[in-house]
Short mmCIF file of C-alpha atoms in Angstrom, two decimals:
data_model
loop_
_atom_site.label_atom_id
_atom_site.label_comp_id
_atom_site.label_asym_id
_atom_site.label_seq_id
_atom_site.Cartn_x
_atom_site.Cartn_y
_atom_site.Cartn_z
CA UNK A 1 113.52 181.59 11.13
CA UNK A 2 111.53 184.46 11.60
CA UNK A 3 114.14 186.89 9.92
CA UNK A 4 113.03 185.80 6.93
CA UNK A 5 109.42 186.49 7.30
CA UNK A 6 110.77 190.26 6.77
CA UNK A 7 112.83 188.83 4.22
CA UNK A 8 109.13 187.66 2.65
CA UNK A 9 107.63 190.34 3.29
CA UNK A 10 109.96 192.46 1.39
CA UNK A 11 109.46 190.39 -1.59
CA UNK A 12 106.21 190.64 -1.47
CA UNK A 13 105.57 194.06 -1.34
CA UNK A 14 108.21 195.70 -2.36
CA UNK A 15 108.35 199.50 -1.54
CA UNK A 16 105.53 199.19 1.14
CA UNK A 17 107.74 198.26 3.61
CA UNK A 18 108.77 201.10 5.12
CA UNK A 19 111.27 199.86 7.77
CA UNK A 20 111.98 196.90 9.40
CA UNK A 21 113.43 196.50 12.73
CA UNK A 22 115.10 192.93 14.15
CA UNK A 23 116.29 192.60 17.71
CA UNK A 24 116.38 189.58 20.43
CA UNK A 25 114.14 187.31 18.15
CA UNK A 26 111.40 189.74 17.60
CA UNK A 27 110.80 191.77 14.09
CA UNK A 28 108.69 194.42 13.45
CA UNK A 29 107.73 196.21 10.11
CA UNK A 30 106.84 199.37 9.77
CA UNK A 31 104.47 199.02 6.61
CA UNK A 32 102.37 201.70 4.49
CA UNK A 33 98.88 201.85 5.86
CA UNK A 34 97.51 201.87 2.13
CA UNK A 35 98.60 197.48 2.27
CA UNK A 36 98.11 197.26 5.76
CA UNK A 37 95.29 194.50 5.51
CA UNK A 38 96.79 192.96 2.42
CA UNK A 39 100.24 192.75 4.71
CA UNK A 40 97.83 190.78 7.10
CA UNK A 41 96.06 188.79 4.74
CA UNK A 42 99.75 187.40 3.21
CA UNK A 43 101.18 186.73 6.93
CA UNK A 44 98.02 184.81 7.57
CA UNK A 45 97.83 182.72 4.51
CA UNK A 46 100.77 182.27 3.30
CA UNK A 47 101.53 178.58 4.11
CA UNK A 48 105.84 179.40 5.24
CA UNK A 49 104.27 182.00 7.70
CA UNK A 50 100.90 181.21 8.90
CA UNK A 51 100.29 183.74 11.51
CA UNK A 52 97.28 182.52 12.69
CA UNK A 53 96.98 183.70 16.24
CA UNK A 54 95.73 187.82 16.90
CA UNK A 55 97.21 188.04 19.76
CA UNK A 56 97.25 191.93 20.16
CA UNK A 57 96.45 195.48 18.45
CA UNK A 58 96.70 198.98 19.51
CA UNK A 59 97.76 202.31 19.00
CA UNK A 60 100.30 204.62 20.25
CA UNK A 61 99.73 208.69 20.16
CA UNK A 62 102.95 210.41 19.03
CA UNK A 63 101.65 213.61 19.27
CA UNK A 64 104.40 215.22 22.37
CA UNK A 65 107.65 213.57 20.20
CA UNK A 66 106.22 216.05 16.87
CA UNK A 67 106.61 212.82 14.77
CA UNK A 68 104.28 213.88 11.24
CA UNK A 69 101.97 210.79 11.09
CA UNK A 70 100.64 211.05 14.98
CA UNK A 71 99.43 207.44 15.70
CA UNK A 72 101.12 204.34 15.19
CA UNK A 73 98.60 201.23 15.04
CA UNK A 74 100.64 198.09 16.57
CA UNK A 75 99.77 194.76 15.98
CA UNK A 76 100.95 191.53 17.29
CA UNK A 77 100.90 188.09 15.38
CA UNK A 78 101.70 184.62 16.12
CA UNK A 79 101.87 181.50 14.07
CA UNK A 80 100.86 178.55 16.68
CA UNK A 81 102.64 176.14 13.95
CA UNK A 82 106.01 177.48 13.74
CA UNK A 83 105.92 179.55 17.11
CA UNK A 84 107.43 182.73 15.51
CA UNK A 85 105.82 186.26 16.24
CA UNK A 86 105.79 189.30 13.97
CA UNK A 87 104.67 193.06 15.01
CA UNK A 88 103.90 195.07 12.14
CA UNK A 89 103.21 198.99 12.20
CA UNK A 90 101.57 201.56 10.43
CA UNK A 91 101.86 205.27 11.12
CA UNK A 92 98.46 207.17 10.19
CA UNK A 93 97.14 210.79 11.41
CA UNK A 94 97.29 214.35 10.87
CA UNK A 95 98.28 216.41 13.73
CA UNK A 96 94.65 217.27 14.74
CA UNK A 97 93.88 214.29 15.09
CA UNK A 98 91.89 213.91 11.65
CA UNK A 99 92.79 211.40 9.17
CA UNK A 100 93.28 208.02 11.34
CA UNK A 101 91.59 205.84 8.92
CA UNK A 102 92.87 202.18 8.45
CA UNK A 103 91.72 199.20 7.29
CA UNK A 104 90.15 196.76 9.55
CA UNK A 105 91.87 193.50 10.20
CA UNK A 106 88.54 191.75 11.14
CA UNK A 107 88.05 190.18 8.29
CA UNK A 108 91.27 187.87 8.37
CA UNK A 109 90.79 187.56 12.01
CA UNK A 110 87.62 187.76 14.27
CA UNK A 111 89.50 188.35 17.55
CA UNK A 112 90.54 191.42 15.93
CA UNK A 113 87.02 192.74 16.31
CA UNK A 114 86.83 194.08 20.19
CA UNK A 115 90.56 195.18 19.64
CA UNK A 116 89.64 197.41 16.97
CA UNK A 117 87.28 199.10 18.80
CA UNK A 118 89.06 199.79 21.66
CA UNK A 119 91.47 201.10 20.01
CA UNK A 120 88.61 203.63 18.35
CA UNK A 121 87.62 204.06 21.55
CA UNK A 122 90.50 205.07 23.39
CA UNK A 123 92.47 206.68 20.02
CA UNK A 124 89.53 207.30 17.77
CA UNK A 125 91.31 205.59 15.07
CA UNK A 126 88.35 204.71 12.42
CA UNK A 127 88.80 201.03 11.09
CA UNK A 128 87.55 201.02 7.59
CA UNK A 129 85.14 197.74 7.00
CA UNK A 130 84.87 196.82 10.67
CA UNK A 131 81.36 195.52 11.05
CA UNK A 132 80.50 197.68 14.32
CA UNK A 133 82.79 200.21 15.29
CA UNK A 134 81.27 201.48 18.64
CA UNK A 135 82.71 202.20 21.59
CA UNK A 136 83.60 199.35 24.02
CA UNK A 137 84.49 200.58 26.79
CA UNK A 138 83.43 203.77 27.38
CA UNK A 139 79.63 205.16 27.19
CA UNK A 140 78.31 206.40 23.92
CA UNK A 141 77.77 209.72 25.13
CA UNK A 142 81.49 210.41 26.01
CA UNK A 143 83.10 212.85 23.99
CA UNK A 144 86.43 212.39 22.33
CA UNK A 145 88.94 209.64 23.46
CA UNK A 146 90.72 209.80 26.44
CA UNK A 147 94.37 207.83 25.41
CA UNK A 148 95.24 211.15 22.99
CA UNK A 149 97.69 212.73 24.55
CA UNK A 150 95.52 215.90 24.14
CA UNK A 151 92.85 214.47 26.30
CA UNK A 152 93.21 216.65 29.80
CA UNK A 153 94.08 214.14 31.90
CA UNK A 154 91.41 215.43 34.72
CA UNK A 155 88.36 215.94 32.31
CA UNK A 156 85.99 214.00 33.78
CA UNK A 157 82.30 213.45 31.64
CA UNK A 158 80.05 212.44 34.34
CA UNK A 159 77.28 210.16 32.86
CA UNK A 160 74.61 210.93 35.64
CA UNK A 161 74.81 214.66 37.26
CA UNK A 162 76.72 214.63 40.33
CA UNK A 163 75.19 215.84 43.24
CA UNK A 164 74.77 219.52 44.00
CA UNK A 165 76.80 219.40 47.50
CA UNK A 166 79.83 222.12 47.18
CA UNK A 167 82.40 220.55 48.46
CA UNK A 168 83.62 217.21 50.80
CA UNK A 169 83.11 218.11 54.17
CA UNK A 170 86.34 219.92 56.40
CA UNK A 171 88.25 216.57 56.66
CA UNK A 172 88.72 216.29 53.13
CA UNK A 173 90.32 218.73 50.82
CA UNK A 174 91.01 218.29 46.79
CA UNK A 175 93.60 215.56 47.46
CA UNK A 176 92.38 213.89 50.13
CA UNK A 177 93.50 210.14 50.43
CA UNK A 178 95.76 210.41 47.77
CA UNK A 179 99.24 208.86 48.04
CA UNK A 180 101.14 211.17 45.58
CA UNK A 181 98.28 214.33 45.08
CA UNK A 182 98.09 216.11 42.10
CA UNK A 183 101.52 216.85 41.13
CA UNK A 184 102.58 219.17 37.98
CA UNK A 185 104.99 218.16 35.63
CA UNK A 186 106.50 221.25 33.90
CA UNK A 187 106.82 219.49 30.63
CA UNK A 188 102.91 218.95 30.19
CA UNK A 189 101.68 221.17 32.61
CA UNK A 190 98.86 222.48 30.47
CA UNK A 191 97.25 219.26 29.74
CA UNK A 192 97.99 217.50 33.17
CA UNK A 193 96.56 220.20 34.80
CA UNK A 194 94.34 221.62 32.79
CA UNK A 195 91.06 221.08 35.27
CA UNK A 196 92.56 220.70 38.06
CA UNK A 197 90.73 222.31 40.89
CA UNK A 198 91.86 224.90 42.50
CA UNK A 199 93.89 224.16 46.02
CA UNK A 200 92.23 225.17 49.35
CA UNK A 201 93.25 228.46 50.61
CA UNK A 202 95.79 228.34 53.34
CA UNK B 1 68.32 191.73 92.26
CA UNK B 2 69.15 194.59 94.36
CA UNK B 3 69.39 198.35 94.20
CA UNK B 4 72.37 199.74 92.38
CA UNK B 5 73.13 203.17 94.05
CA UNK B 6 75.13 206.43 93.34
CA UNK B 7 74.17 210.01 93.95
CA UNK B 8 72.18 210.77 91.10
CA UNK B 9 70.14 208.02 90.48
CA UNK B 10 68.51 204.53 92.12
CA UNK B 11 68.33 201.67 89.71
CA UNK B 12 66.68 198.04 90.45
CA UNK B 13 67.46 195.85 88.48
CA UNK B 14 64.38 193.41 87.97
CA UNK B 15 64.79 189.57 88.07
CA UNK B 16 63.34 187.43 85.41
CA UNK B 17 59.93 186.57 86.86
CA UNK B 18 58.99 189.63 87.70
CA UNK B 19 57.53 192.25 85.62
CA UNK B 20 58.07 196.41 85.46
CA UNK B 21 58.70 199.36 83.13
CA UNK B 22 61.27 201.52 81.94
CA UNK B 23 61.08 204.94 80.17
CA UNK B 24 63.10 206.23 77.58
CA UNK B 25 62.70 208.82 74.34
CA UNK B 26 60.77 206.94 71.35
CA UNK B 27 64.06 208.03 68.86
CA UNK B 28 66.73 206.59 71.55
CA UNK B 29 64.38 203.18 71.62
CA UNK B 30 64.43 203.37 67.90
CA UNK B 31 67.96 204.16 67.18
CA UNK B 32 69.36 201.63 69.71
CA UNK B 33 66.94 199.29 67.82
CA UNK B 34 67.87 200.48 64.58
CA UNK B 35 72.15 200.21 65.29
CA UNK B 36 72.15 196.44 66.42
CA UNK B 37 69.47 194.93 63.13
CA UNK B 38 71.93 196.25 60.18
CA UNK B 39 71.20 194.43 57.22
CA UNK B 40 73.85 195.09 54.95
CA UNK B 41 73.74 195.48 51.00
CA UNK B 42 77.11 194.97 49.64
CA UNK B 43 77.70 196.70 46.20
CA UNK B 44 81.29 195.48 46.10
CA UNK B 45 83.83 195.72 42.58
CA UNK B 46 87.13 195.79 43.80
CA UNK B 47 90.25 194.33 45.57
CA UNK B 48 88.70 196.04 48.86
CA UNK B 49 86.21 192.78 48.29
CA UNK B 50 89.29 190.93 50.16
CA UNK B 51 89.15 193.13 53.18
CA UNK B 52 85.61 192.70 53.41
CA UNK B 53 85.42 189.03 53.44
CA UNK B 54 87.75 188.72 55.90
CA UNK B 55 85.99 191.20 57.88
CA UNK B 56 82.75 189.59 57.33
CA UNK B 57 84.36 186.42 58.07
CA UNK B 58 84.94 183.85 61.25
CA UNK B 59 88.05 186.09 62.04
CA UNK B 60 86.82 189.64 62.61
CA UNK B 61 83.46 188.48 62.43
CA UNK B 62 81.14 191.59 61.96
CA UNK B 63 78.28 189.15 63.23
CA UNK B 64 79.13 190.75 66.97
CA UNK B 65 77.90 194.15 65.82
CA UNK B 66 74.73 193.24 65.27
CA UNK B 67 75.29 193.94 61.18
CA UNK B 68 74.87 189.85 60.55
CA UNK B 69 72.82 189.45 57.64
CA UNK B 70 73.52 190.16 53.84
CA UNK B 71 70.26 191.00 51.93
CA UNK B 72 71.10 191.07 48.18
CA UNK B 73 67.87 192.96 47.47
CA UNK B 74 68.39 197.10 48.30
CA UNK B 75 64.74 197.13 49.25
CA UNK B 76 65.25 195.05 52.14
CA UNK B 77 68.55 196.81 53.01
CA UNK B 78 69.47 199.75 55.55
CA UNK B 79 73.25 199.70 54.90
CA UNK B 80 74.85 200.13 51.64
CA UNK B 81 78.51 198.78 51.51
CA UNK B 82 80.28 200.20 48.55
CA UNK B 83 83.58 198.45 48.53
CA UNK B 84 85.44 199.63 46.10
CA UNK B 85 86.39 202.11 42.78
CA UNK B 86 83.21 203.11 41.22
CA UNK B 87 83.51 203.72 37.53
CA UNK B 88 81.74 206.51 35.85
CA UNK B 89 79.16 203.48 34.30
CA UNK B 90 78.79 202.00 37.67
CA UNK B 91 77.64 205.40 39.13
CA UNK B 92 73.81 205.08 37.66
CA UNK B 93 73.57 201.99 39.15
CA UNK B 94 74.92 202.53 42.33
CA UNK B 95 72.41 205.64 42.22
CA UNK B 96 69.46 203.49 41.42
CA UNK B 97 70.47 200.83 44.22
CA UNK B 98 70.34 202.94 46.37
CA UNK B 99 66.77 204.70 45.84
CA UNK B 100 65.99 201.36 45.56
CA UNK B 101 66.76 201.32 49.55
CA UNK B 102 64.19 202.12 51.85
CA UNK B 103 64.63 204.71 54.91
CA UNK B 104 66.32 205.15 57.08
CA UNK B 105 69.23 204.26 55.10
CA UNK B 106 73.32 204.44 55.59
CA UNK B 107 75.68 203.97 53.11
CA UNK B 108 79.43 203.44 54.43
CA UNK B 109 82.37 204.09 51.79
CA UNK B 110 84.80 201.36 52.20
CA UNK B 111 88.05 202.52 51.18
CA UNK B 112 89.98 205.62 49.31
CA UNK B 113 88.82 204.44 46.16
CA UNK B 114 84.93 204.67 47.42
CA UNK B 115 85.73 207.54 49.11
CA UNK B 116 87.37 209.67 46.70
CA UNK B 117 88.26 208.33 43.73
CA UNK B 118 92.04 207.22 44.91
CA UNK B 119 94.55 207.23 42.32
CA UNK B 120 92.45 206.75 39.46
CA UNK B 121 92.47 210.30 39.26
CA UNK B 122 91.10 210.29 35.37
CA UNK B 123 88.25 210.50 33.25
CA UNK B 124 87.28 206.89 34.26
CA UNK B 125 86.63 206.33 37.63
CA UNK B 126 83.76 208.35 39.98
CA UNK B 127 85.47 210.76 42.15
CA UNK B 128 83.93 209.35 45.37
CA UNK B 129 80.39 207.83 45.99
CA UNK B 130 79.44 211.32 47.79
CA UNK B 131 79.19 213.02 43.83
CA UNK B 132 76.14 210.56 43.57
CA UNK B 133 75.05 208.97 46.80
CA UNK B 134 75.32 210.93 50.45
CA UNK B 135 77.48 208.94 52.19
CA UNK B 136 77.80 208.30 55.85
CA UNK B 137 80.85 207.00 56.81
CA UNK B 138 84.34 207.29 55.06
CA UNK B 139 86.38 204.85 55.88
CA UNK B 140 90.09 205.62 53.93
CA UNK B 141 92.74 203.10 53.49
CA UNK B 142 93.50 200.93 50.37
CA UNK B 143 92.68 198.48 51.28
CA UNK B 144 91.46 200.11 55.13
CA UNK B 145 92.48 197.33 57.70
CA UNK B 146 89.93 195.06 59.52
CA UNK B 147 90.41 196.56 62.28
CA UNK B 148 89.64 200.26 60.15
CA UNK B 149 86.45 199.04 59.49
CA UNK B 150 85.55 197.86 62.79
CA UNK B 151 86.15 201.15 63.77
CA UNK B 152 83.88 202.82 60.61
CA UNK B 153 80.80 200.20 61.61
CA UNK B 154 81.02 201.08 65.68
CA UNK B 155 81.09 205.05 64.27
CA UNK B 156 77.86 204.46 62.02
CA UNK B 157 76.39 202.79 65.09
CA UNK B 158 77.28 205.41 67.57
CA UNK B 159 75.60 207.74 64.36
CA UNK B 160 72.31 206.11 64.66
CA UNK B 161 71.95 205.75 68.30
CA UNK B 162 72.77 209.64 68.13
CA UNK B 163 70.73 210.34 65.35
CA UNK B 164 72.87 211.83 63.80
CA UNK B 165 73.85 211.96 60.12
CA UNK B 166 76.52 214.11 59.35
CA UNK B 167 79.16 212.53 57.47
CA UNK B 168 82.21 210.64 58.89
CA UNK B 169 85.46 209.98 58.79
CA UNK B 170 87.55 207.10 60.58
CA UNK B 171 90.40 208.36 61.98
CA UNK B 172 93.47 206.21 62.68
CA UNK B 173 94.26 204.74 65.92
CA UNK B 174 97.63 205.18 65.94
CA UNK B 175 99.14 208.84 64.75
CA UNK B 176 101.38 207.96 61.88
CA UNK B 177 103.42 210.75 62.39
CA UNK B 178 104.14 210.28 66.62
CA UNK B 179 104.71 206.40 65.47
CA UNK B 180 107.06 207.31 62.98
CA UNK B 181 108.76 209.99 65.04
CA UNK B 182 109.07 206.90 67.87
CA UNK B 183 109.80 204.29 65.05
CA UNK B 184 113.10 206.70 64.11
CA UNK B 185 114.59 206.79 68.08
CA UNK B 186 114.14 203.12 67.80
CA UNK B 187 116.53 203.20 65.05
CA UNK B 188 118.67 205.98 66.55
CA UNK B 189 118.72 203.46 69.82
CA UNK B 190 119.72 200.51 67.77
CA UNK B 191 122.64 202.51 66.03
CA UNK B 192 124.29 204.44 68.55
#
């Protein structure tokens, strides 16, 4: 059954499709981001498809695997009628990080709405014609989003000044109460690591 | 009743109908008031919620320390609970709860998360209350045992009747590293 949705969806747009993956029941196209909310509008209205449940979208930061357009925006759909599920794709991004503009899927689906921004939120990917793109869960006066793989992963922004005490008293040192500590990983080292405090000398 | 006698000292101990004095320091009178009347504010967000329920519950029943009642307004609080990971958002409001408090106040972190941030290591969570609140008493585990926190509310008490208020930590009863140690001839034993 849900083969041919792909099948469709080739027909439909032919040459926008950019790959198409099947495997244990679940498909995936990888479509151009230029017909990325047409792709959604056909899925939802055509009658043999009728994906009419958003059940999920997000984004995924290519940036340590080199591959050219850096984020891939993922997005779930299910039809409630014929119980068949698609995931469709669509790679956008320069390698700074500029350039991740798609369109918004809110229009053909509300519930796409607090997705959207999370996803600006956490990838800064800018949703064209989303009716209010603001962050959702972090505060407006964070700077730049924290689920880039360029983020350091210790930067913290505090949103009230922390207090002016040096340090935690002699029982506690950096890693106190941690179960693992801050460990290094050679292959990311510089952004794991990157504000890490120093260790206590011995 | 009658005299109770060592070398030092001569205590009577007076029966209820009559009538007598006793001296002590105005700040001992006040502290020992002060440990045993803890109403508690509990700012709680986490799974460390669990521990304190049943620690405020029937079972381990924190009622016997004197730390009974729950007043969900800070301004009629001495004892701020914070059970549980802080995010950077929550930190404002944990500040403003408690200047909301009025002195003397004590504020007892309630697990690692509360204490120091934990594993959420990141740019989400508060690195421990202490970056925004001075904190009292630390008491680690995640989620600490019942038995943890016992121990972290007798060590604020012992605080106050001292007058002291240098920070805290609870220490465990058991040293994991002896039990271990005795844990491994056990196993040694049981092989051999």
């Amino acid at each position: 059954m849900s083969k041919q949705i792909l099948e469709l969806l080739q027909a439909r747009f032919p040459g926008a499709i950019l790959e198409t993956h099947s495997q244990f029941g679940d498909d995936t196209a990888v479509v151009d981001p230029a017909v990325w909310r047409e792709v959604a509008r056909f899925l939802r209205e055509d009658p043999r498809i009728d994906m009419d449940m958003f059940v999920d979208l997000t984004a995924v930061d290519y940036l340590w695997q080199g591959a050219y357009p850096r984020f891939e925006v993922v997005c779930h759909l299910r039809s409630l009628q014929y119980g068949h599920r698609i995931r469709i794709k669509a790679r956008i991004g320069e390698e700074d990080g500029s350039g991740a503009d798609i369109d918004s899927l809110q229009p053909i689906w509300k519930g796409a709405n607090w997705f959207e921004r999370e996803c600006f939120d956490m990838f800064g990917v800018v949703f064209r014609g989303h009716p209010d793109l603001r962050r959702i869960l972090m505060y407006p006066e964070f700077q730049g989003h924290p689920l880039r793989k360029d983020y350091p992963a210790q930067k913290y922004q505090p949103l009230i000044p922390f207090r002016d005490v040096p340090d935690k008293l002699p029982p506690f040192g950096p890693d106190e109460g941690m179960s693992f500590g801050r460990q290094i990983h050679d292959q990311h080292a510089g952004y794991a690591n990157e504000e890490a405090p120093k260790p206590p000398e011995a | 009743m009658g005299e109770m006698k060592n070398d030092a000292t001569t205590v009577r101990v007076l029966e209820g109908s009559e009538t007598g004095f006793a001296t002590t320091r105005i700040d001992a009178l006040l502290g020992w008031a002060r440990k045993y009347s803890l109403f508690q504010y509990p700012f709680i967000t986490a799974c460390c919620a669990m521990e304190f329920m049943s620690f405020s519950g029937p079972r381990f029943d924190m009622a016997r320390f004197g730390a009974e009642a729950p007043r969900f307004s800070p301004r009629q609080a001495d004892l701020l609970w914070v059970v549980g990971t802080i995010s950077q958002r929550q930190a404002p409001v944990l500040k403003r709860i408690y200047e909301q408090m009025a002195d003397p106040k004590y504020v007892l972190a309630f697990g690692t998360c509360a204490s120091c941030g934990g594993f959420y290591d990141n740019y989400t969570t508060l690195p421990g209350i202490d970056k925004v609140v001075p904190c009292d008493i630390y008491v680690p585990g995640c989620p600490p045992r019942p038995e943890a926190v016992i121990d972290g509310l007798l060590l604020l008490q012992d605080k106050i009747a001292r007058g002291d208020r240098t920070p805290a930590v609870v220490k465990p009863r058991i040293d994991p590293v002896k039990k271990g140690e005795e844990l491994l001839q056990l196993h040694r034993k049981g092989n051999g």
